């Protein structure tokens, strides 16, 4: 038995289609970056979305050796592949097919994200979610969710939905956040099926298609592209229809409306706080939890 898809009175349309930029990051990992710095204000509270996907080991094998973060959260959703995470707070985890890793950098984490495979497909997403000013220097937090720990449901139209954050059709996701109320769902639609999701009009929202092609209203959203959804006044949600079997993620959140100052892996509210982050990192005082009394080094 499926859940009946939510009824939407006034739907949102597509404001803009974004085709990603091919970038290299980490030690030379090939990535399709769809949420880039110029869109941070428009898609507040989201700072970045990368889609990695390759069956060429050379595109990912170098991984992301030790690097710092401060001031936001990273959410890694692994569709296919194996990635080992280690961080300065002493956490270690293996992210595999369908698993999610949620990391709150807070005042500082130094971590590595390294492939644990030498061949085959590695595919997934990394999303950066901003923290409100009051939480940017909070204690780091980290959790791995194996595929089976991500709440999921199926609609009577055949949509298979995994709820990573927020809630959809009464199903609460793996992670909840109070201030930004992020929604992060992964939807698989059979050909001809539609899926609707309630969304507060004031929340910034986008979908990213990674298989097939979907439509929002009369706008096509082909694979490897992102559709920014219009914040139509009075709207209460979005309806997505698949012409062919498709998969997409839908992400939405309440904007923080605070200053955003990014310098590489640090995202703070002011230039002074960025200088502080760089200085703390250089002085070995970022991710200091790693080198607590017990470790003694
Ligand atoms: Fe990282």
PDB file of C-alpha atoms and ligand atoms in Angstrom:
ATOM      1  CA  UNK A   1       0.000   0.000   0.000  1.00  0.00           C
ATOM      2  CA  UNK A   2       1.354   3.364  -0.963  1.00  0.00           C
ATOM      3  CA  UNK A   3       0.866   6.791   0.515  1.00  0.00           C
ATOM      4  CA  UNK A   4      -1.263   9.179  -1.540  1.00  0.00           C
ATOM      5  CA  UNK A   5       0.878  12.046  -2.788  1.00  0.00           C
ATOM      6  CA  UNK A   6       0.343  15.397  -1.110  1.00  0.00           C
ATOM      7  CA  UNK A   7      -2.265  17.729  -2.660  1.00  0.00           C
ATOM      8  CA  UNK A   8      -0.859  21.031  -3.773  1.00  0.00           C
ATOM      9  CA  UNK A   9      -3.126  24.061  -4.307  1.00  0.00           C
ATOM     10  CA  UNK A  10      -0.724  26.504  -5.970  1.00  0.00           C
ATOM     11  CA  UNK A  11       2.414  24.932  -7.406  1.00  0.00           C
ATOM     12  CA  UNK A  12       5.829  26.474  -7.781  1.00  0.00           C
ATOM     13  CA  UNK A  13       7.374  26.736 -11.221  1.00  0.00           C
ATOM     14  CA  UNK A  14      11.004  26.719 -12.337  1.00  0.00           C
ATOM     15  CA  UNK A  15      12.842  30.010 -11.981  1.00  0.00           C
ATOM     16  CA  UNK A  16      16.050  28.869 -13.628  1.00  0.00           C
ATOM     17  CA  UNK A  17      17.830  25.744 -14.894  1.00  0.00           C
ATOM     18  CA  UNK A  18      21.493  25.382 -13.909  1.00  0.00           C
ATOM     19  CA  UNK A  19      23.882  23.069 -15.706  1.00  0.00           C
ATOM     20  CA  UNK A  20      26.792  22.256 -13.450  1.00  0.00           C
ATOM     21  CA  UNK A  21      30.425  23.202 -13.832  1.00  0.00           C
ATOM     22  CA  UNK A  22      33.070  20.510 -14.094  1.00  0.00           C
ATOM     23  CA  UNK A  23      35.583  21.208 -11.308  1.00  0.00           C
ATOM     24  CA  UNK A  24      38.481  19.426  -9.628  1.00  0.00           C
ATOM     25  CA  UNK A  25      38.586  19.307  -5.850  1.00  0.00           C
ATOM     26  CA  UNK A  26      40.446  17.468  -3.112  1.00  0.00           C
ATOM     27  CA  UNK A  27      43.578  15.824  -4.524  1.00  0.00           C
ATOM     28  CA  UNK A  28      42.113  15.841  -8.060  1.00  0.00           C
ATOM     29  CA  UNK A  29      38.582  14.454  -7.891  1.00  0.00           C
ATOM     30  CA  UNK A  30      36.319  15.233 -10.865  1.00  0.00           C
ATOM     31  CA  UNK A  31      33.017  16.772  -9.773  1.00  0.00           C
ATOM     32  CA  UNK A  32      29.907  18.338 -11.321  1.00  0.00           C
ATOM     33  CA  UNK A  33      29.360  21.415  -9.119  1.00  0.00           C
ATOM     34  CA  UNK A  34      25.799  22.697  -9.491  1.00  0.00           C
ATOM     35  CA  UNK A  35      25.401  24.942  -6.492  1.00  0.00           C
ATOM     36  CA  UNK A  36      28.245  27.426  -6.802  1.00  0.00           C
ATOM     37  CA  UNK A  37      29.224  30.487  -4.766  1.00  0.00           C
ATOM     38  CA  UNK A  38      27.161  33.022  -6.799  1.00  0.00           C
ATOM     39  CA  UNK A  39      23.995  31.046  -5.890  1.00  0.00           C
ATOM     40  CA  UNK A  40      24.624  30.992  -2.115  1.00  0.00           C
ATOM     41  CA  UNK A  41      22.444  34.015  -1.459  1.00  0.00           C
ATOM     42  CA  UNK A  42      19.631  32.787  -3.715  1.00  0.00           C
ATOM     43  CA  UNK A  43      19.663  29.292  -2.223  1.00  0.00           C
ATOM     44  CA  UNK A  44      20.390  30.307   1.391  1.00  0.00           C
ATOM     45  CA  UNK A  45      20.836  28.239   3.662  1.00  0.00           C
ATOM     46  CA  UNK A  46      22.600  25.941   1.134  1.00  0.00           C
ATOM     47  CA  UNK A  47      26.182  26.739   0.201  1.00  0.00           C
ATOM     48  CA  UNK A  48      27.241  24.069  -2.254  1.00  0.00           C
ATOM     49  CA  UNK A  49      26.047  20.949  -4.062  1.00  0.00           C
ATOM     50  CA  UNK A  50      28.470  18.625  -5.798  1.00  0.00           C
ATOM     51  CA  UNK A  51      27.505  15.570  -7.813  1.00  0.00           C
ATOM     52  CA  UNK A  52      30.367  13.141  -8.192  1.00  0.00           C
ATOM     53  CA  UNK A  53      29.930  10.217 -10.516  1.00  0.00           C
ATOM     54  CA  UNK A  54      32.495   8.265 -12.462  1.00  0.00           C
ATOM     55  CA  UNK A  55      33.525   4.716 -13.225  1.00  0.00           C
ATOM     56  CA  UNK A  56      37.030   5.934 -14.064  1.00  0.00           C
ATOM     57  CA  UNK A  57      39.153   5.329 -10.964  1.00  0.00           C
ATOM     58  CA  UNK A  58      41.439   8.197 -11.990  1.00  0.00           C
ATOM     59  CA  UNK A  59      38.554  10.624 -11.480  1.00  0.00           C
ATOM     60  CA  UNK A  60      38.187   9.816  -7.780  1.00  0.00           C
ATOM     61  CA  UNK A  61      41.055   7.659  -6.503  1.00  0.00           C
ATOM     62  CA  UNK A  62      43.061  10.552  -5.022  1.00  0.00           C
ATOM     63  CA  UNK A  63      40.153  11.388  -2.707  1.00  0.00           C
ATOM     64  CA  UNK A  64      40.069  14.246  -0.228  1.00  0.00           C
ATOM     65  CA  UNK A  65      43.081  14.020   2.112  1.00  0.00           C
ATOM     66  CA  UNK A  66      43.125  15.919   5.435  1.00  0.00           C
ATOM     67  CA  UNK A  67      41.419  19.315   5.165  1.00  0.00           C
ATOM     68  CA  UNK A  68      39.625  21.606   7.629  1.00  0.00           C
ATOM     69  CA  UNK A  69      36.051  22.925   7.827  1.00  0.00           C
ATOM     70  CA  UNK A  70      34.437  25.528  10.064  1.00  0.00           C
ATOM     71  CA  UNK A  71      31.010  27.159  10.287  1.00  0.00           C
ATOM     72  CA  UNK A  72      28.636  24.794   8.455  1.00  0.00           C
ATOM     73  CA  UNK A  73      27.542  21.177   7.919  1.00  0.00           C
ATOM     74  CA  UNK A  74      28.416  18.696   5.180  1.00  0.00           C
ATOM     75  CA  UNK A  75      25.956  16.014   4.073  1.00  0.00           C
ATOM     76  CA  UNK A  76      27.399  13.267   1.902  1.00  0.00           C
ATOM     77  CA  UNK A  77      24.967  10.897   0.182  1.00  0.00           C
ATOM     78  CA  UNK A  78      26.680   7.936  -1.430  1.00  0.00           C
ATOM     79  CA  UNK A  79      24.587   6.320  -4.162  1.00  0.00           C
ATOM     80  CA  UNK A  80      27.234   3.827  -5.217  1.00  0.00           C
ATOM     81  CA  UNK A  81      30.728   3.297  -3.916  1.00  0.00           C
ATOM     82  CA  UNK A  82      32.764   3.151  -0.731  1.00  0.00           C
ATOM     83  CA  UNK A  83      34.322   6.127   1.021  1.00  0.00           C
ATOM     84  CA  UNK A  84      36.230   6.100   4.325  1.00  0.00           C
ATOM     85  CA  UNK A  85      35.929   9.116   6.595  1.00  0.00           C
ATOM     86  CA  UNK A  86      38.269   9.989   9.452  1.00  0.00           C
ATOM     87  CA  UNK A  87      38.249  13.195  11.456  1.00  0.00           C
ATOM     88  CA  UNK A  88      40.009  15.123  14.170  1.00  0.00           C
ATOM     89  CA  UNK A  89      37.186  14.509  16.648  1.00  0.00           C
ATOM     90  CA  UNK A  90      38.117  10.821  16.543  1.00  0.00           C
ATOM     91  CA  UNK A  91      35.238   9.716  14.325  1.00  0.00           C
ATOM     92  CA  UNK A  92      35.703   7.133  11.627  1.00  0.00           C
ATOM     93  CA  UNK A  93      33.125   5.637   9.293  1.00  0.00           C
ATOM     94  CA  UNK A  94      32.670   3.828   6.022  1.00  0.00           C
ATOM     95  CA  UNK A  95      30.085   5.308   3.707  1.00  0.00           C
ATOM     96  CA  UNK A  96      28.616   2.744   1.287  1.00  0.00           C
ATOM     97  CA  UNK A  97      25.779   2.314  -1.242  1.00  0.00           C
ATOM     98  CA  UNK A  98      22.768   4.376  -0.195  1.00  0.00           C
ATOM     99  CA  UNK A  99      24.370   5.630   3.029  1.00  0.00           C
ATOM    100  CA  UNK A 100      24.500   9.179   4.341  1.00  0.00           C
ATOM    101  CA  UNK A 101      27.111  10.906   6.448  1.00  0.00           C
ATOM    102  CA  UNK A 102      26.083  14.074   8.258  1.00  0.00           C
ATOM    103  CA  UNK A 103      28.920  16.136   9.701  1.00  0.00           C
ATOM    104  CA  UNK A 104      28.552  19.369  11.631  1.00  0.00           C
ATOM    105  CA  UNK A 105      31.923  21.094  11.427  1.00  0.00           C
ATOM    106  CA  UNK A 106      30.933  23.764  13.959  1.00  0.00           C
ATOM    107  CA  UNK A 107      34.075  25.429  15.361  1.00  0.00           C
ATOM    108  CA  UNK A 108      36.324  23.078  13.484  1.00  0.00           C
ATOM    109  CA  UNK A 109      37.003  19.649  12.093  1.00  0.00           C
ATOM    110  CA  UNK A 110      39.927  18.335  10.113  1.00  0.00           C
ATOM    111  CA  UNK A 111      38.945  15.277   8.132  1.00  0.00           C
ATOM    112  CA  UNK A 112      39.762  13.067   5.206  1.00  0.00           C
ATOM    113  CA  UNK A 113      37.337  11.464   2.777  1.00  0.00           C
ATOM    114  CA  UNK A 114      39.080   8.702   0.853  1.00  0.00           C
ATOM    115  CA  UNK A 115      37.710   6.145  -1.640  1.00  0.00           C
ATOM    116  CA  UNK A 116      37.954   2.579  -0.449  1.00  0.00           C
ATOM    117  CA  UNK A 117      37.702   1.108  -3.929  1.00  0.00           C
ATOM    118  CA  UNK A 118      40.156   0.988  -6.783  1.00  0.00           C
ATOM    119  CA  UNK A 119      37.709   0.350  -9.617  1.00  0.00           C
ATOM    120  CA  UNK A 120      34.049   0.594 -10.526  1.00  0.00           C
ATOM    121  CA  UNK A 121      31.457   3.285 -10.179  1.00  0.00           C
ATOM    122  CA  UNK A 122      31.531   5.904  -7.446  1.00  0.00           C
ATOM    123  CA  UNK A 123      28.514   8.184  -7.450  1.00  0.00           C
ATOM    124  CA  UNK A 124      26.873  10.503  -4.967  1.00  0.00           C
ATOM    125  CA  UNK A 125      26.367  14.011  -3.653  1.00  0.00           C
ATOM    126  CA  UNK A 126      27.882  16.396  -1.166  1.00  0.00           C
ATOM    127  CA  UNK A 127      25.679  19.211   0.101  1.00  0.00           C
ATOM    128  CA  UNK A 128      26.865  22.062   2.334  1.00  0.00           C
ATOM    129  CA  UNK A 129      24.265  23.419   4.746  1.00  0.00           C
ATOM    130  CA  UNK A 130      25.024  26.672   6.515  1.00  0.00           C
ATOM    131  CA  UNK A 131      24.807  27.036  10.295  1.00  0.00           C
ATOM    132  CA  UNK A 132      23.134  30.051  11.923  1.00  0.00           C
ATOM    133  CA  UNK A 133      25.605  32.555  13.411  1.00  0.00           C
ATOM    134  CA  UNK A 134      24.795  31.351  16.922  1.00  0.00           C
ATOM    135  CA  UNK A 135      25.827  27.769  16.054  1.00  0.00           C
ATOM    136  CA  UNK A 136      28.897  28.330  13.877  1.00  0.00           C
ATOM    137  CA  UNK A 137      31.287  27.769  16.799  1.00  0.00           C
ATOM    138  CA  UNK A 138      29.354  24.901  18.361  1.00  0.00           C
ATOM    139  CA  UNK A 139      30.921  21.546  19.123  1.00  0.00           C
ATOM    140  CA  UNK A 140      31.404  19.336  16.049  1.00  0.00           C
ATOM    141  CA  UNK A 141      28.917  16.493  15.477  1.00  0.00           C
ATOM    142  CA  UNK A 142      28.963  13.510  13.208  1.00  0.00           C
ATOM    143  CA  UNK A 143      26.742  10.584  12.286  1.00  0.00           C
ATOM    144  CA  UNK A 144      26.733   7.836   9.671  1.00  0.00           C
ATOM    145  CA  UNK A 145      23.449   6.373   8.459  1.00  0.00           C
ATOM    146  CA  UNK A 146      23.578   3.077   6.596  1.00  0.00           C
ATOM    147  CA  UNK A 147      21.118   2.729   3.695  1.00  0.00           C
ATOM    148  CA  UNK A 148      18.603   0.820   5.825  1.00  0.00           C
ATOM    149  CA  UNK A 149      18.567   3.584   8.445  1.00  0.00           C
ATOM    150  CA  UNK A 150      17.210   6.214   6.042  1.00  0.00           C
ATOM    151  CA  UNK A 151      13.416   6.394   6.471  1.00  0.00           C
ATOM    152  CA  UNK A 152      11.582   5.694   3.212  1.00  0.00           C
ATOM    153  CA  UNK A 153       8.109   5.219   1.774  1.00  0.00           C
ATOM    154  CA  UNK A 154       6.347   4.556  -1.507  1.00  0.00           C
ATOM    155  CA  UNK A 155       3.398   6.492  -2.917  1.00  0.00           C
ATOM    156  CA  UNK A 156       0.477   4.801  -4.642  1.00  0.00           C
ATOM    157  CA  UNK A 157       1.756   6.337  -7.897  1.00  0.00           C
ATOM    158  CA  UNK A 158       4.941   4.287  -7.446  1.00  0.00           C
ATOM    159  CA  UNK A 159       7.326   7.026  -6.284  1.00  0.00           C
ATOM    160  CA  UNK A 160      10.036   5.590  -4.020  1.00  0.00           C
ATOM    161  CA  UNK A 161      11.104   8.281  -1.565  1.00  0.00           C
ATOM    162  CA  UNK A 162      14.009   8.325   0.887  1.00  0.00           C
ATOM    163  CA  UNK A 163      13.856  11.036   3.542  1.00  0.00           C
ATOM    164  CA  UNK A 164      17.341  12.166   4.540  1.00  0.00           C
ATOM    165  CA  UNK A 165      16.277  15.343   6.365  1.00  0.00           C
ATOM    166  CA  UNK A 166      13.044  17.087   7.304  1.00  0.00           C
ATOM    167  CA  UNK A 167       9.810  15.256   6.680  1.00  0.00           C
ATOM    168  CA  UNK A 168       7.682  14.197   3.722  1.00  0.00           C
ATOM    169  CA  UNK A 169       4.144  12.781   3.758  1.00  0.00           C
ATOM    170  CA  UNK A 170       4.335  12.420   7.531  1.00  0.00           C
ATOM    171  CA  UNK A 171       7.586  10.443   7.406  1.00  0.00           C
ATOM    172  CA  UNK A 172      10.328  12.053   9.496  1.00  0.00           C
ATOM    173  CA  UNK A 173      13.801  11.947   7.975  1.00  0.00           C
ATOM    174  CA  UNK A 174      17.081  10.830   9.497  1.00  0.00           C
ATOM    175  CA  UNK A 175      18.100  14.360  10.554  1.00  0.00           C
ATOM    176  CA  UNK A 176      16.099  17.400  11.722  1.00  0.00           C
ATOM    177  CA  UNK A 177      17.429  20.936  12.093  1.00  0.00           C
ATOM    178  CA  UNK A 178      15.479  23.615  13.939  1.00  0.00           C
ATOM    179  CA  UNK A 179      16.595  26.915  12.478  1.00  0.00           C
ATOM    180  CA  UNK A 180      16.856  26.117   8.749  1.00  0.00           C
ATOM    181  CA  UNK A 181      14.314  23.246   8.683  1.00  0.00           C
ATOM    182  CA  UNK A 182      16.100  21.504   5.803  1.00  0.00           C
ATOM    183  CA  UNK A 183      14.214  19.018   3.636  1.00  0.00           C
ATOM    184  CA  UNK A 184      16.367  16.561   1.689  1.00  0.00           C
ATOM    185  CA  UNK A 185      14.614  13.747  -0.170  1.00  0.00           C
ATOM    186  CA  UNK A 186      15.654  11.351  -2.911  1.00  0.00           C
ATOM    187  CA  UNK A 187      12.835  10.363  -5.272  1.00  0.00           C
ATOM    188  CA  UNK A 188      12.690   7.567  -7.825  1.00  0.00           C
ATOM    189  CA  UNK A 189       9.779   7.918 -10.265  1.00  0.00           C
ATOM    190  CA  UNK A 190       8.581   5.337 -12.792  1.00  0.00           C
ATOM    191  CA  UNK A 191       7.750   6.577 -16.311  1.00  0.00           C
ATOM    192  CA  UNK A 192       4.576   8.668 -16.355  1.00  0.00           C
ATOM    193  CA  UNK A 193       4.340   9.073 -12.578  1.00  0.00           C
ATOM    194  CA  UNK A 194       4.082  12.309 -10.612  1.00  0.00           C
ATOM    195  CA  UNK A 195       5.188  13.232  -7.115  1.00  0.00           C
ATOM    196  CA  UNK A 196       4.098  16.257  -5.089  1.00  0.00           C
ATOM    197  CA  UNK A 197       5.740  17.757  -2.040  1.00  0.00           C
ATOM    198  CA  UNK A 198       4.468  20.496   0.260  1.00  0.00           C
ATOM    199  CA  UNK A 199       6.967  23.356   0.590  1.00  0.00           C
ATOM    200  CA  UNK A 200       6.570  26.630   2.522  1.00  0.00           C
ATOM    201  CA  UNK A 201       6.678  29.457  -0.048  1.00  0.00           C
ATOM    202  CA  UNK A 202       9.424  31.267   1.853  1.00  0.00           C
ATOM    203  CA  UNK A 203      11.803  28.297   1.822  1.00  0.00           C
ATOM    204  CA  UNK A 204      14.392  28.232  -0.946  1.00  0.00           C
ATOM    205  CA  UNK A 205      14.161  25.007  -2.929  1.00  0.00           C
ATOM    206  CA  UNK A 206      15.694  23.182  -5.856  1.00  0.00           C
ATOM    207  CA  UNK A 207      15.685  19.792  -7.510  1.00  0.00           C
ATOM    208  CA  UNK A 208      18.596  18.026  -9.190  1.00  0.00           C
ATOM    209  CA  UNK A 209      17.853  15.275 -11.713  1.00  0.00           C
ATOM    210  CA  UNK A 210      20.442  12.521 -11.919  1.00  0.00           C
ATOM    211  CA  UNK A 211      18.612   9.888 -14.022  1.00  0.00           C
ATOM    212  CA  UNK A 212      16.175  10.332 -16.858  1.00  0.00           C
ATOM    213  CA  UNK A 213      14.316  13.607 -17.206  1.00  0.00           C
ATOM    214  CA  UNK A 214      11.548  15.176 -15.169  1.00  0.00           C
ATOM    215  CA  UNK A 215       9.205  18.101 -15.695  1.00  0.00           C
ATOM    216  CA  UNK A 216       8.099  20.820 -13.292  1.00  0.00           C
ATOM    217  CA  UNK A 217       5.100  22.466 -14.955  1.00  0.00           C
ATOM    218  CA  UNK A 218       6.111  22.631 -18.609  1.00  0.00           C
ATOM    219  CA  UNK A 219       9.865  22.996 -17.878  1.00  0.00           C
ATOM    220  CA  UNK A 220      12.065  19.970 -18.553  1.00  0.00           C
ATOM    221  CA  UNK A 221      14.811  19.240 -16.043  1.00  0.00           C
ATOM    222  CA  UNK A 222      17.223  16.819 -17.750  1.00  0.00           C
ATOM    223  CA  UNK A 223      19.796  14.624 -16.022  1.00  0.00           C
ATOM    224  CA  UNK A 224      22.759  16.433 -14.458  1.00  0.00           C
ATOM    225  CA  UNK A 225      20.926  19.719 -14.108  1.00  0.00           C
ATOM    226  CA  UNK A 226      19.364  21.653 -11.264  1.00  0.00           C
ATOM    227  CA  UNK A 227      16.089  23.558 -11.304  1.00  0.00           C
ATOM    228  CA  UNK A 228      15.759  26.445  -8.865  1.00  0.00           C
ATOM    229  CA  UNK A 229      12.093  26.571  -7.851  1.00  0.00           C
ATOM    230  CA  UNK A 230      10.407  29.971  -7.823  1.00  0.00           C
ATOM    231  CA  UNK A 231       9.337  31.257  -4.376  1.00  0.00           C
ATOM    232  CA  UNK A 232       5.882  31.981  -5.789  1.00  0.00           C
ATOM    233  CA  UNK A 233       3.815  33.958  -3.272  1.00  0.00           C
ATOM    234  CA  UNK A 234       0.929  31.865  -1.993  1.00  0.00           C
ATOM    235  CA  UNK A 235       2.356  28.615  -3.367  1.00  0.00           C
ATOM    236  CA  UNK A 236       2.343  25.561  -1.152  1.00  0.00           C
ATOM    237  CA  UNK A 237       4.456  23.012  -2.973  1.00  0.00           C
ATOM    238  CA  UNK A 238       5.814  21.456  -6.126  1.00  0.00           C
ATOM    239  CA  UNK A 239       4.737  18.681  -8.482  1.00  0.00           C
ATOM    240  CA  UNK A 240       7.364  16.742 -10.428  1.00  0.00           C
ATOM    241  CA  UNK A 241       6.427  14.452 -13.335  1.00  0.00           C
ATOM    242  CA  UNK A 242       8.635  11.871 -15.014  1.00  0.00           C
ATOM    243  CA  UNK A 243       8.300  11.233 -18.754  1.00  0.00           C
ATOM    244  CA  UNK A 244      10.724   8.334 -18.426  1.00  0.00           C
ATOM    245  CA  UNK A 245      11.986   6.443 -15.370  1.00  0.00           C
ATOM    246  CA  UNK A 246      13.865   9.129 -13.413  1.00  0.00           C
ATOM    247  CA  UNK A 247      15.632   9.909 -10.173  1.00  0.00           C
ATOM    248  CA  UNK A 248      16.081  13.286  -8.557  1.00  0.00           C
ATOM    249  CA  UNK A 249      16.801  14.902  -5.217  1.00  0.00           C
ATOM    250  CA  UNK A 250      14.651  17.694  -3.795  1.00  0.00           C
ATOM    251  CA  UNK A 251      16.232  20.047  -1.278  1.00  0.00           C
ATOM    252  CA  UNK A 252      14.595  22.970   0.531  1.00  0.00           C
ATOM    253  CA  UNK A 253      15.256  25.110   3.590  1.00  0.00           C
ATOM    254  CA  UNK A 254      14.442  28.302   5.437  1.00  0.00           C
ATOM    255  CA  UNK A 255      16.888  31.090   4.582  1.00  0.00           C
ATOM    256  CA  UNK A 256      19.098  32.442   7.388  1.00  0.00           C
ATOM    257  CA  UNK A 257      19.387  35.930   5.876  1.00  0.00           C
ATOM    258  CA  UNK A 258      22.762  36.414   7.578  1.00  0.00           C
ATOM    259  CA  UNK A 259      26.003  37.590   5.944  1.00  0.00           C
ATOM    260  CA  UNK A 260      27.865  34.775   4.144  1.00  0.00           C
ATOM    261  CA  UNK A 261      31.658  35.057   3.957  1.00  0.00           C
ATOM    262  CA  UNK A 262      33.399  32.023   2.456  1.00  0.00           C
ATOM    263  CA  UNK A 263      37.097  31.358   2.169  1.00  0.00           C
ATOM    264  CA  UNK A 264      37.583  27.816   0.843  1.00  0.00           C
ATOM    265  CA  UNK A 265      36.488  25.383   3.557  1.00  0.00           C
ATOM    266  CA  UNK A 266      35.502  28.102   6.064  1.00  0.00           C
ATOM    267  CA  UNK A 267      32.081  29.795   5.931  1.00  0.00           C
ATOM    268  CA  UNK A 268      31.505  32.521   8.511  1.00  0.00           C
ATOM    269  CA  UNK A 269      29.602  35.809   8.867  1.00  0.00           C
ATOM    270  CA  UNK A 270      32.509  38.269   8.663  1.00  0.00           C
ATOM    271  CA  UNK A 271      36.020  38.708   7.299  1.00  0.00           C
ATOM    272  CA  UNK A 272      37.372  38.868  10.890  1.00  0.00           C
ATOM    273  CA  UNK A 273      35.922  35.447  11.629  1.00  0.00           C
ATOM    274  CA  UNK A 274      37.559  34.104   8.458  1.00  0.00           C
ATOM    275  CA  UNK A 275      40.975  35.505   9.541  1.00  0.00           C
ATOM    276  CA  UNK A 276      40.411  33.853  12.909  1.00  0.00           C
ATOM    277  CA  UNK A 277      39.642  30.511  11.240  1.00  0.00           C
ATOM    278  CA  UNK A 278      42.768  30.688   9.073  1.00  0.00           C
ATOM    279  CA  UNK A 279      44.897  31.679  12.090  1.00  0.00           C
ATOM    280  CA  UNK A 280      43.429  28.936  14.267  1.00  0.00           C
ATOM    281  CA  UNK A 281      44.091  26.391  11.520  1.00  0.00           C
ATOM    282  CA  UNK A 282      47.705  27.569  11.073  1.00  0.00           C
ATOM    283  CA  UNK A 283      48.245  27.485  14.835  1.00  0.00           C
ATOM    284  CA  UNK A 284      46.926  23.926  14.988  1.00  0.00           C
ATOM    285  CA  UNK A 285      43.952  25.078  17.059  1.00  0.00           C
ATOM    286  CA  UNK A 286      41.211  24.066  14.641  1.00  0.00           C
ATOM    287  CA  UNK A 287      39.994  20.554  15.278  1.00  0.00           C
ATOM    288  CA  UNK A 288      41.855  20.617  18.615  1.00  0.00           C
ATOM    289  CA  UNK A 289      39.448  17.945  19.907  1.00  0.00           C
ATOM    290  CA  UNK A 290      41.631  15.561  17.959  1.00  0.00           C
ATOM    291  CA  UNK A 291      44.616  16.252  20.084  1.00  0.00           C
ATOM    292  CA  UNK A 292      43.031  16.131  23.500  1.00  0.00           C
ATOM    293  CA  UNK A 293      44.883  15.198  26.673  1.00  0.00           C
ATOM    294  CA  UNK A 294      44.393  11.490  26.026  1.00  0.00           C
ATOM    295  CA  UNK A 295      46.066  11.624  22.629  1.00  0.00           C
ATOM    296  CA  UNK A 296      48.787  13.868  23.984  1.00  0.00           C
ATOM    297  CA  UNK A 297      50.148  14.894  20.603  1.00  0.00           C
TER     298      UNK A 297
HETATM  299 FE1  LIG B   1      35.418  17.860   3.593  1.00  0.00          FE
END
